[in-house]
């Protein structure tokens, strides 16, 4: 078991390494992208990546506090499901409503199970999972963001 300080240091080290690995990769628009803190440019829509002791995940999260607005946005994404899945070449898990951290969100996500961010031997597997998905999400977002 890691102390809080050790765990924080390892997570920071992973995300720093991932950021350095991704830095030379331009976005779909040809401009540099901060892949770790990807900015969609739309309030209440974010691309989130994380990893813990059991899994890594990537998600499009819709966090609008008003349910009707959140669901309208989610339904805009569902109308683009075929485009998302053909652009990214991955099937996604669609969740209209999720309770997370005392907040209700909608989520479109993928998970990689049986990896541990605190095990450096798992880092290449986690990076190999996250990299093509965030790059593909950027390509998809470049095509559809004006509609949001």
Coordinates of C-alpha atoms in Angstrom, one line a residue:
X1 CA 0.0 0.0 0.0
X2 CA 1.2 3.5 -0.8
X3 CA 1.1 6.5 1.4
X4 CA -1.0 9.4 0.2
X5 CA 2.2 11.2 -0.7
X6 CA 3.6 8.3 -2.6
X7 CA 0.4 7.7 -4.5
X8 CA 0.1 11.4 -5.4
X9 CA 3.7 11.4 -6.6
X10 CA 3.2 8.2 -8.8
X11 CA 0.0 9.6 -10.3
X12 CA 1.7 12.9 -11.0
X13 CA 4.7 11.1 -12.6
X14 CA 2.4 9.0 -14.8
X15 CA 0.4 12.1 -16.1
X16 CA 3.7 14.0 -16.6
X17 CA 5.1 11.1 -18.6
X18 CA 1.8 10.8 -20.6
X19 CA 1.8 14.6 -21.3
X20 CA 5.4 14.5 -22.5
X21 CA 4.7 11.5 -24.7
X22 CA 1.6 13.2 -26.3
X23 CA 3.1 16.7 -26.6
X24 CA 4.6 16.3 -30.1
X25 CA 1.2 15.0 -31.4
X26 CA -0.8 17.9 -33.0
X27 CA -4.5 18.1 -32.8
X28 CA -6.8 17.4 -35.7
X29 CA -6.7 21.1 -36.5
X30 CA -2.9 21.0 -36.7
X31 CA -2.4 23.1 -33.6
X32 CA -0.8 22.0 -30.3
X33 CA -3.1 20.4 -27.8
X34 CA -2.9 20.0 -24.0
X35 CA -4.0 16.4 -24.2
X36 CA -4.2 15.8 -20.4
X37 CA -6.5 18.9 -19.8
X38 CA -8.3 18.8 -23.1
X39 CA -10.5 21.9 -23.6
X40 CA -13.6 21.3 -25.6
X41 CA -14.4 25.0 -25.6
X42 CA -17.9 24.2 -24.6
X43 CA -19.0 24.8 -21.0
X44 CA -20.3 21.6 -19.3
X45 CA -18.7 19.2 -21.9
X46 CA -15.3 17.8 -21.1
X47 CA -13.1 14.9 -22.1
X48 CA -11.8 13.2 -19.0
X49 CA -9.1 10.6 -18.7
X50 CA -8.2 8.9 -15.4
X51 CA -6.7 5.8 -13.9
X52 CA -6.7 4.2 -10.5
X53 CA -5.8 0.8 -8.9
X54 CA -8.2 -1.2 -11.0
X55 CA -8.8 0.5 -14.4
X56 CA -8.2 3.4 -16.7
X57 CA -11.0 5.2 -18.5
X58 CA -11.7 8.0 -21.0
X59 CA -15.0 9.7 -21.3
X60 CA -17.0 12.5 -22.8
X61 CA -18.8 13.9 -19.8
X62 CA -21.8 16.3 -19.9
X63 CA -22.0 18.0 -16.6
X64 CA -24.7 20.7 -17.1
X65 CA -26.5 21.2 -13.8
X66 CA -29.9 21.5 -15.4
X67 CA -31.2 18.0 -16.2
X68 CA -33.1 19.2 -19.4
X69 CA -30.0 20.9 -20.8
X70 CA -27.8 18.0 -19.9
X71 CA -30.1 15.5 -21.6
X72 CA -30.5 17.7 -24.7
X73 CA -26.8 17.7 -25.1
X74 CA -26.5 14.0 -24.5
X75 CA -29.2 13.4 -27.2
X76 CA -27.1 15.5 -29.6
X77 CA -24.3 13.1 -29.0
X78 CA -26.5 10.1 -29.5
X79 CA -27.6 11.5 -32.9
X80 CA -23.8 11.5 -33.7
X81 CA -23.2 8.0 -32.4
X82 CA -22.4 6.4 -35.8
X83 CA -20.0 9.3 -36.6
X84 CA -18.3 9.0 -33.2
X85 CA -17.8 5.3 -33.5
X86 CA -16.7 5.3 -37.1
X87 CA -14.3 8.2 -36.5
X88 CA -12.8 6.7 -33.4
X89 CA -13.1 3.0 -34.5
X90 CA -14.2 2.1 -31.0
X91 CA -17.6 1.2 -29.5
X92 CA -18.5 3.4 -26.5
X93 CA -20.5 2.9 -23.4
X94 CA -23.5 5.3 -23.3
X95 CA -24.9 6.4 -19.9
X96 CA -27.7 8.9 -20.0
X97 CA -27.5 9.4 -16.2
X98 CA -24.7 8.7 -13.7
X99 CA -24.3 9.9 -10.1
X100 CA -20.7 10.8 -9.5
X101 CA -19.2 12.9 -6.7
X102 CA -22.6 14.3 -5.7
X103 CA -23.3 15.3 -9.3
X104 CA -25.5 13.9 -12.0
X105 CA -23.8 13.7 -15.4
X106 CA -24.2 12.0 -18.7
X107 CA -21.2 10.0 -20.0
X108 CA -19.9 8.3 -23.1
X109 CA -16.9 6.3 -22.0
X110 CA -14.6 3.4 -22.4
X111 CA -12.7 1.5 -19.7
X112 CA -9.6 -0.7 -19.6
X113 CA -9.8 -3.0 -16.6
X114 CA -7.1 -4.9 -14.7
X115 CA -4.5 -2.1 -14.8
X116 CA -3.1 -0.2 -11.9
X117 CA -1.7 3.3 -12.3
X118 CA 0.6 2.6 -9.3
X119 CA 2.3 -0.3 -11.2
X120 CA 4.7 1.3 -13.6
X121 CA 4.7 -1.9 -15.6
X122 CA 1.1 -1.1 -16.5
X123 CA 1.9 2.4 -17.8
X124 CA 2.6 1.4 -21.4
X125 CA -0.7 -0.5 -21.5
X126 CA -2.6 2.5 -20.0
X127 CA -0.9 4.9 -22.5
X128 CA -1.6 2.5 -25.4
X129 CA -5.3 2.6 -24.3
X130 CA -5.6 6.4 -23.8
X131 CA -3.6 7.7 -26.7
X132 CA -5.6 6.5 -29.7
X133 CA -8.9 7.3 -28.0
X134 CA -8.1 10.9 -27.0
X135 CA -6.6 11.6 -30.5
X136 CA -9.7 10.1 -32.1
X137 CA -12.0 12.1 -29.8
X138 CA -10.1 15.2 -30.9
X139 CA -10.7 14.4 -34.5
X140 CA -14.4 13.7 -33.9
X141 CA -14.7 16.9 -31.8
X142 CA -13.1 19.0 -34.6
X143 CA -15.9 17.9 -36.9
X144 CA -18.9 18.4 -34.6
X145 CA -18.0 21.1 -32.0
X146 CA -19.7 23.9 -34.0
X147 CA -23.0 22.0 -33.5
X148 CA -22.8 22.4 -29.8

